[in-house]
Coordinates of C-alpha atoms and ligand atoms in Angstrom, one line a residue:
X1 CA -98.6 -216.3 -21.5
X2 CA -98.2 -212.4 -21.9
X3 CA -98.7 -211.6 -25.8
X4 CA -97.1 -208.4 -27.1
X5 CA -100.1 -206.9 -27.7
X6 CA -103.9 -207.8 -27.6
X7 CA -106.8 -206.1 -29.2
X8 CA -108.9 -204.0 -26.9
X9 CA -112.5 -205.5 -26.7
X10 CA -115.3 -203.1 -25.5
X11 CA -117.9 -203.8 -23.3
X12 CA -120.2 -206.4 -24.7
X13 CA -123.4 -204.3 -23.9
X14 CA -121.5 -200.9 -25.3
X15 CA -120.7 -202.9 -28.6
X16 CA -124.7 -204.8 -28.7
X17 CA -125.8 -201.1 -28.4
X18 CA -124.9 -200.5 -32.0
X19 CA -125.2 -203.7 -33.3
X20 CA -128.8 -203.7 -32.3
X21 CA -129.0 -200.4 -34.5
X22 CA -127.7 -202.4 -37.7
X23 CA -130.5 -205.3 -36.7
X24 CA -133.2 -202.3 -37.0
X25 CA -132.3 -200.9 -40.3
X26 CA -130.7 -203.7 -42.1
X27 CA -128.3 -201.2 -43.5
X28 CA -124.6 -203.1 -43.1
X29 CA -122.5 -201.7 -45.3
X30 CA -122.4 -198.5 -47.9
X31 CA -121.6 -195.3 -46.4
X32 CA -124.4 -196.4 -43.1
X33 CA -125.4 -194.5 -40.5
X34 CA -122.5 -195.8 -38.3
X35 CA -119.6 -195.2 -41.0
X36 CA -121.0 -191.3 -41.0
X37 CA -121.2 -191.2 -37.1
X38 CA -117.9 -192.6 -36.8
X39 CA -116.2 -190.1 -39.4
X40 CA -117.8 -187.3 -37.2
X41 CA -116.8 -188.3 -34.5
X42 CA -113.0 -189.2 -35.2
X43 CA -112.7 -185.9 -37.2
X44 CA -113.9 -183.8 -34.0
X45 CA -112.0 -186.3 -31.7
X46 CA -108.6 -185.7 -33.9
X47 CA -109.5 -182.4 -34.9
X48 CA -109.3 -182.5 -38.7
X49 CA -111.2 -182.7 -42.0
X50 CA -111.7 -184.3 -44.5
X51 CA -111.3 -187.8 -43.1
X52 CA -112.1 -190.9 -45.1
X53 CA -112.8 -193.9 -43.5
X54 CA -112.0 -197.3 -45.5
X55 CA -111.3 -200.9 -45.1
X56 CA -107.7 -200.9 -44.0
X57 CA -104.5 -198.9 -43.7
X58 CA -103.2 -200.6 -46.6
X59 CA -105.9 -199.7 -48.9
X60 CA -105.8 -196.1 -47.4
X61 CA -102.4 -196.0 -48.8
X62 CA -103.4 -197.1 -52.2
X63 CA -106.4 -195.1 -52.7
X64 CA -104.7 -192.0 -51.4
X65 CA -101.8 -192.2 -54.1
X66 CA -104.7 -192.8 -56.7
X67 CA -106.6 -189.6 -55.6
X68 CA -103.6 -187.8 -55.5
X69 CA -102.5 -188.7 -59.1
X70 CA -99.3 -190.7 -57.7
X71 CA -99.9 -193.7 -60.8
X72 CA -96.6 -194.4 -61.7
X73 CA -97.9 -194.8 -64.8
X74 CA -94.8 -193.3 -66.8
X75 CA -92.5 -195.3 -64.6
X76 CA -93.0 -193.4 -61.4
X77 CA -91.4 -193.7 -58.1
X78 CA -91.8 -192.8 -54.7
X79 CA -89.1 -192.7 -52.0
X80 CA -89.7 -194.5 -48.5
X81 CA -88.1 -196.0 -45.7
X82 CA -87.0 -199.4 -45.3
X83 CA -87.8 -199.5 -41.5
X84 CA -91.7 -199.7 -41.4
X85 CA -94.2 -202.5 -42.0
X86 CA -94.4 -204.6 -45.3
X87 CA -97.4 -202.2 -46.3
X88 CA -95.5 -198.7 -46.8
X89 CA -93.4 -200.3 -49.7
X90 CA -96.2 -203.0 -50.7
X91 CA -98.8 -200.9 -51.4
X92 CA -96.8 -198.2 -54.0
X93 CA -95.3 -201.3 -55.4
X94 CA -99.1 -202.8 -56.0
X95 CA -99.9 -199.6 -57.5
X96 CA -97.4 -199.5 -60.1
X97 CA -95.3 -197.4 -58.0
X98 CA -91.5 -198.1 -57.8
X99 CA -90.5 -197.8 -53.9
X100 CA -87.3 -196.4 -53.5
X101 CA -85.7 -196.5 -50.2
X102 CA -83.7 -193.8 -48.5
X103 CA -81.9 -194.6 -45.2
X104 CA -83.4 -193.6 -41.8
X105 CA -82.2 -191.3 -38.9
X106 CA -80.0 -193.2 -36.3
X107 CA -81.7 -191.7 -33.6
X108 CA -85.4 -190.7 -34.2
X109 CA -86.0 -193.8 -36.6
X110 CA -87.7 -192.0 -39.4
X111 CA -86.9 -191.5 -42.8
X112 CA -83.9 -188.8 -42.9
X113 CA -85.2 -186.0 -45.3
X114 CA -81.0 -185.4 -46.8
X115 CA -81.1 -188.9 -47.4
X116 CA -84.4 -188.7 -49.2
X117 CA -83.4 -185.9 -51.0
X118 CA -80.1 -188.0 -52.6
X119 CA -83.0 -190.4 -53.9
X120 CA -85.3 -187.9 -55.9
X121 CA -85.3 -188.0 -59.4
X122 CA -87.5 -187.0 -62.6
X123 CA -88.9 -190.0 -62.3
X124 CA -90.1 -189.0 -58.7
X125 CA -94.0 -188.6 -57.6
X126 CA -94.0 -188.6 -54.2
X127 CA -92.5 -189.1 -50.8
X128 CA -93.8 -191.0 -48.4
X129 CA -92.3 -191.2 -45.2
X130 CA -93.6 -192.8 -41.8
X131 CA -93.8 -191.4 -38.2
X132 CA -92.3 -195.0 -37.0
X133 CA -93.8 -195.7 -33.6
X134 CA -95.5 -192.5 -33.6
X135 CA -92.7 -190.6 -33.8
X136 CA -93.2 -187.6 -36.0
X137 CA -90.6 -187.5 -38.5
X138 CA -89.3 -184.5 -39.8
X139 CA -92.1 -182.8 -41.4
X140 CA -91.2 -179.7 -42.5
X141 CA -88.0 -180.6 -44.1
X142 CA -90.3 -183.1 -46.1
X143 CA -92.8 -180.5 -46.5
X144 CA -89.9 -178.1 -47.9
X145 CA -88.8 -181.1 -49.7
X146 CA -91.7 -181.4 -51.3
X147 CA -92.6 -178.4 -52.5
X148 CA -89.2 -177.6 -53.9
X149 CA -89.3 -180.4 -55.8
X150 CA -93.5 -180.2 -57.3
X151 CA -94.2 -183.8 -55.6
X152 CA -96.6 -185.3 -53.2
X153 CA -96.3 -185.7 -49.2
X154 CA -97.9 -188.6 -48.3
X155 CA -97.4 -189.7 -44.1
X156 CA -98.4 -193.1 -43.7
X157 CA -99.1 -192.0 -40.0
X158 CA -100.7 -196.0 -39.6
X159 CA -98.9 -195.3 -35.7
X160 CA -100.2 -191.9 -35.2
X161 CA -103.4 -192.2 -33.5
X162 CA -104.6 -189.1 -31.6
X163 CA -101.0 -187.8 -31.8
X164 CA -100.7 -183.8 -31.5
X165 CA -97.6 -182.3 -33.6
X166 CA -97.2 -178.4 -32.3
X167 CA -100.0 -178.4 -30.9
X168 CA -102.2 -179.3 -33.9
X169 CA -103.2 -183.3 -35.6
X170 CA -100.3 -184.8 -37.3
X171 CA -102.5 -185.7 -39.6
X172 CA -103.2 -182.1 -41.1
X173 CA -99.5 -182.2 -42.5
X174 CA -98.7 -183.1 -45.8
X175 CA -101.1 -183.9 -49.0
X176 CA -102.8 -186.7 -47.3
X177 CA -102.0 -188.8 -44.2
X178 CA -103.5 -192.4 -43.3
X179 CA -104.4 -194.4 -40.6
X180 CA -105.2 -198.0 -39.6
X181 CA -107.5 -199.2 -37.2
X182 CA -106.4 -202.7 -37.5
X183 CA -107.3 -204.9 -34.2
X184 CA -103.6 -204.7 -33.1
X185 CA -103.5 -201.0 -33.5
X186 CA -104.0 -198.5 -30.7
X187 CA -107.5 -197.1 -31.7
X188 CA -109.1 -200.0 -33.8
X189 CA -112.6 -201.7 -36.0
X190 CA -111.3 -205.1 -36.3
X191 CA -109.6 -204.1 -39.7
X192 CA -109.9 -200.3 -40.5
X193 CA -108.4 -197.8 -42.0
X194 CA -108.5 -193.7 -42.7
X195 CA -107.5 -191.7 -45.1
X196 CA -107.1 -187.1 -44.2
X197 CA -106.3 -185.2 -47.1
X198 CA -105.1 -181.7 -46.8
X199 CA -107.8 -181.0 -49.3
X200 CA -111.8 -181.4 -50.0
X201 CA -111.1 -182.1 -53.7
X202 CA -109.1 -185.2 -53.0
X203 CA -111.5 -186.5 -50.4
X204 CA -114.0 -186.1 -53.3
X205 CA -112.0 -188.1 -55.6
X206 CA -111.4 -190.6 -53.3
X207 CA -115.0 -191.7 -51.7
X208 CA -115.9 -192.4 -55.6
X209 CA -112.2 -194.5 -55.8
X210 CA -113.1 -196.4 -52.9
X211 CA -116.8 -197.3 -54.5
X212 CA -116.1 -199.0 -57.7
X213 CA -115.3 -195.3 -59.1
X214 CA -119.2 -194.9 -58.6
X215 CA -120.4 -191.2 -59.2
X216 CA -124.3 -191.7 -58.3
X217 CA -126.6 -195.0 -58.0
X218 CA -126.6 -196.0 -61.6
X219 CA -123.5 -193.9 -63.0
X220 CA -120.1 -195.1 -63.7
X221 CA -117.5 -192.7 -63.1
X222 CA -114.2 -193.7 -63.6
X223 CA -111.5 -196.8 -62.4
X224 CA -112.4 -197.6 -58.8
X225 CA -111.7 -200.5 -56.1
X226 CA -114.1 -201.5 -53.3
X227 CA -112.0 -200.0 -49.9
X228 CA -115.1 -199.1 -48.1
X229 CA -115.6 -199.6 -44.2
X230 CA -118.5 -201.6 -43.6
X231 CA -121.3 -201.1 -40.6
X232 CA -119.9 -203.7 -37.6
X233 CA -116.2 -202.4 -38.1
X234 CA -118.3 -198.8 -37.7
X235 CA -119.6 -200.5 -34.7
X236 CA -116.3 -201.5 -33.2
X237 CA -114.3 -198.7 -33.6
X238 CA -117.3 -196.2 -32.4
X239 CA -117.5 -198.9 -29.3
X240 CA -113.4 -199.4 -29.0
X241 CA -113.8 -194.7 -29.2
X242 CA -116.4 -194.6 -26.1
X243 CA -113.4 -196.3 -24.1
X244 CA -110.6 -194.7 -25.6
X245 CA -109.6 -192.9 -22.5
X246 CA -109.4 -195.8 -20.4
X247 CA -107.4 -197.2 -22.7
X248 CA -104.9 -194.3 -23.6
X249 CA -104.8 -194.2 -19.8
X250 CA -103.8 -197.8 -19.2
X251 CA -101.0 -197.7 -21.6
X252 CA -99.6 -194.3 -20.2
X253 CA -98.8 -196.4 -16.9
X254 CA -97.5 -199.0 -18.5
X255 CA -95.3 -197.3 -21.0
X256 CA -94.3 -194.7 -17.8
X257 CA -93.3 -197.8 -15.8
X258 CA -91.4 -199.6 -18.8
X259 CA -89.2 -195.9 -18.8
X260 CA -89.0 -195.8 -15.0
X261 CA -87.6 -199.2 -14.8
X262 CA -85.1 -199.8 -18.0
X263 CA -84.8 -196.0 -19.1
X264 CA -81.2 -195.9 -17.4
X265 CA -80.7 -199.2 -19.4
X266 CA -81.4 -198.9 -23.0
X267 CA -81.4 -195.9 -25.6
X268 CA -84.3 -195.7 -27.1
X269 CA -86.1 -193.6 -29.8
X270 CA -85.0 -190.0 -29.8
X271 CA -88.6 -188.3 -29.6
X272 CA -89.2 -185.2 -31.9
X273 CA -89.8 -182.5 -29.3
X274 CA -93.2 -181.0 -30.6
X275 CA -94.9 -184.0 -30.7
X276 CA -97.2 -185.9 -28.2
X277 CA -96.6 -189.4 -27.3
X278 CA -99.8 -192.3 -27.7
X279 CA -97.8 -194.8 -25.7
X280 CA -98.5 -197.0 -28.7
X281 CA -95.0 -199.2 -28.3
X282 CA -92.6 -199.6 -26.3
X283 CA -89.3 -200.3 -28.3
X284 CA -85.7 -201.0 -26.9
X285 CA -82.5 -200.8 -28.7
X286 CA -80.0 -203.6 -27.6
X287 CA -76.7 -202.9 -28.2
X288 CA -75.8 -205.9 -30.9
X289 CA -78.3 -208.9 -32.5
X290 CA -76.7 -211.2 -30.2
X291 CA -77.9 -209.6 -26.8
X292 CA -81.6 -209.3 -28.6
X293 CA -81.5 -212.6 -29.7
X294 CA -80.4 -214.0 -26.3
X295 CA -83.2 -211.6 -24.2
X296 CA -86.2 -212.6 -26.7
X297 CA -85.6 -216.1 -25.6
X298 CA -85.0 -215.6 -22.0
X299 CA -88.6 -213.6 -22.1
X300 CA -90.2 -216.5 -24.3
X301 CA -89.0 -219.2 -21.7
X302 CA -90.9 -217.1 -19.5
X303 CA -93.9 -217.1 -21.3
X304 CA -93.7 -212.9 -22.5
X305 CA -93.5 -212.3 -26.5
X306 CA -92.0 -209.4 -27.7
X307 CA -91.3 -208.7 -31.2
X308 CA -88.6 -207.6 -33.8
X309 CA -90.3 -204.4 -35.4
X310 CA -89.6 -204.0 -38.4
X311 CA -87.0 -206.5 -39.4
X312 CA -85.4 -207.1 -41.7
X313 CA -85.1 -204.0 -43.1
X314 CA -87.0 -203.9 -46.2
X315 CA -83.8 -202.6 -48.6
X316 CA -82.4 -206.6 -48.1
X317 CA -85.4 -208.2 -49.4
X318 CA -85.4 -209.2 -53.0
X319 CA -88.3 -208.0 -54.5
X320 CA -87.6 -204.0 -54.0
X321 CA -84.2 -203.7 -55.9
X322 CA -82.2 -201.3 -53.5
X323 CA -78.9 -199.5 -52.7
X324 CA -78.4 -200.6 -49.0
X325 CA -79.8 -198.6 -46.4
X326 CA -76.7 -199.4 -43.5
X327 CA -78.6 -197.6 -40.3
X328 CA -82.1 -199.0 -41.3
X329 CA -80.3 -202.8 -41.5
X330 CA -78.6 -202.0 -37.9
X331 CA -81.8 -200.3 -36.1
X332 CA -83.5 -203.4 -37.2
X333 CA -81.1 -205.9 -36.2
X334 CA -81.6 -204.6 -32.7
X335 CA -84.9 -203.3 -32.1
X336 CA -87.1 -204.6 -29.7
X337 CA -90.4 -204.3 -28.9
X338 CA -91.9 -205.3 -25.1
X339 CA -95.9 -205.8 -24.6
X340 CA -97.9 -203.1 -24.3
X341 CA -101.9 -203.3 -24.3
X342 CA -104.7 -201.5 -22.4
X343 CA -105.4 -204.7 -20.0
X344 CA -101.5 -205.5 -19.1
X345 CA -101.1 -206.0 -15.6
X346 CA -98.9 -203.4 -14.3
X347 CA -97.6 -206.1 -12.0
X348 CA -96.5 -207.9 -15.3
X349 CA -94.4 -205.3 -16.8
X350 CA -92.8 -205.0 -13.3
X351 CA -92.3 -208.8 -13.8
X352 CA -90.8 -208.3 -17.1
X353 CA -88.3 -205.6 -16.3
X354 CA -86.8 -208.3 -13.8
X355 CA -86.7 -210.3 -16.4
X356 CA -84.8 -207.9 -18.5
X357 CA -82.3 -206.6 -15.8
X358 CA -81.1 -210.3 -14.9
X359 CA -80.8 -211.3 -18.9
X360 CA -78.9 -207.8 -19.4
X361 CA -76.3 -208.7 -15.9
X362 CA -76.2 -212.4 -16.2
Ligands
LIG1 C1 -100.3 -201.5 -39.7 C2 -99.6 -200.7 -40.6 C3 -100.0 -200.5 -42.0 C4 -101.1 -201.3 -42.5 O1 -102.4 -201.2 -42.0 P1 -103.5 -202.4 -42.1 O2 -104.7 -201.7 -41.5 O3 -103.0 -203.5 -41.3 O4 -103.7 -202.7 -43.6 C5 -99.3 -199.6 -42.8 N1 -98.2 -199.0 -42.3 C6 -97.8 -199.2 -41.1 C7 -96.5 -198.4 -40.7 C8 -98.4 -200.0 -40.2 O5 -97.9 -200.3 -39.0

């Protein structure tokens, strides 16, 4: 059985290394030792500041909107895509913030900034588009976007681990940016998360959100939610980080094997050309629902998953009201995703490719 992806597990002895550590001090969760080493070193790693690490990507979503004064309070909104994981819309829509979806681009995937544009209103706090499969979407019409219009950027860049954009982190764009380092993910802590905010006053704001709102031991500050990272998902990522290169490594091959061998077959993603790719997916686009639907089961009865990132587009589901979104809904009608992780036999993919080729030629 060849999953789509599997979480990378670091060496046993690597991992005990730090867990011994949390045995010594007795110190597991609360801004530790680990938490701090870990925020070092991803912010020298990625090249930014400040970086808040918290529980998950979701959460980083959430708090970042709080810290950034996106409430929708007044009867806010914030525009997104429909073609990205439950989470982008989710969390604005659990903080009180109406998501409002704009249609994607047909060939790069990511939000379309003259389509977001149509969608802004007074009634408008923010945009938050996603660099889908760590694409970079187009960030300075956003950026121009935004300012023209006095509203927040926020990049759920949840794909965008280690990615350069002209030769700088992604993750310095925009108002804030976040990241998760759930197990699936390319970097991960078991569940994780970060949040980089263009600014040290909203990173200030936000490690008291993320603490019950806590401004010292014994003083309350204001509203707050408990998002903190804890010591052993400190542990894991630092662990999952002493191995990253092997692992950024592995999927290179694969993902450079997966182009060698269907590239001529399939268009794919048009990549933006100032950005670095982390190999984090490997996505096909079928040319109708029928010929995905038929090549997803000719895999399975060959014991390989893939999966239908992101479907169904998130402007058909019921609970986010929406004008339809007509590229998103076709994108995710024939999107496919083929496995990709750090210990896939390279043999495998070859395997799979076959596969592939004889499903697509009868
Ligand atoms: C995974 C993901 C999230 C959510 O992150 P969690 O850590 O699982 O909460 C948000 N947005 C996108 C685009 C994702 O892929």
């Amino acid at each position: 059985m060849i999953h789509v992806t599997k979480p990378h597990l670091p060496s046993r002895s690597q991992l005990d290394k730090y867990i011994d550590g949390i045995y010594q001090r007795e110190w597991l969760t609360n801004k530790g030792p680990l938490v701090e080493e870990l925020t070092k070193r991803l912010s020298d790693r990625l090249g930014v500041e400040n970086l808040l690490l918290v529980a998950n990507g979701t959460l980083a979503l959430q708090v970042a909107y709080r810290a950034l004064g996106v409430s929708g309070i007044s009867g806010g909104n914030a525009i997104t895509t429909p073609f990205t994981f439950p989470a982008t819309p989710g969390s604005l829509k659990w903080e009180g913030i109406d998501p409002v979806f704009a249609d994607i681009d047909p060939k790069t995937w990511c939000l379309d900034p003259t389509e977001a544009e149509k969608k802004i209103t007074a009634s408008t706090e923010a945009i938050v588009p996603v660099h889908v499969f760590g694409n970079a979407c187009d960030i300075s019409a956003f950026d121009a976007l935004a300012k023209s219009h006095e509203i927040k950027l926020i990049f759920d860049a949840a794909h965008c681990f280690d990615t350069q954009y002209e030769n700088q982190s992604i993750l310095s764009f925009g108002d804030a940016s976040t990241l998760s380092f759930h197990a699936t993910k390319l970097f991960h802590s078991i569940e994780g998360g970060a949040i980089v905010f263009k600014s040290s006053e909203h990173l200030q704001v936000a490690e008291k959100l993320i603490n019950f709102g806590l401004a010292g031991p014994n003083q309350l500050g204001g509203m707050g939610i408990n998002a903190k990272m804890n010591e052993f998902q400190a542990a894991m990522g630092l662990a999952v980080l002493d191995e990253f290169e092997l692992v950024s490594d592995s999927r290179k091959q694969i993902w450079s094997l997966y182009l060698d061998e269907l590239g001529n077959l399939f268009h794919t993603q048009q990549w933006h050309p100032n950005v670095t790719n982390n190999h984090s997916y490997f996505p096909i686009l079928l040319s109708n629902e029928s010929q995905l639907l038929t090549t997803m089961e000719e895999l399975a009865s060959a014991g390989i998953s893939t999966r239908r990132y992101f479907r169904p587009s998130l402007d058909t589901l019921e609970i986010y009201p929406s004008s339809p979104c007509p590229v998103s809904r076709d994108i995710a009608s024939r999107v496919l995703c083929l496995p990709i992780y750090s210990t896939l036999a390279l043999a495998d993919v070859s395997k799979i490719c076959a596969l592939i080729r004889k499903s697509l030629t009868g």
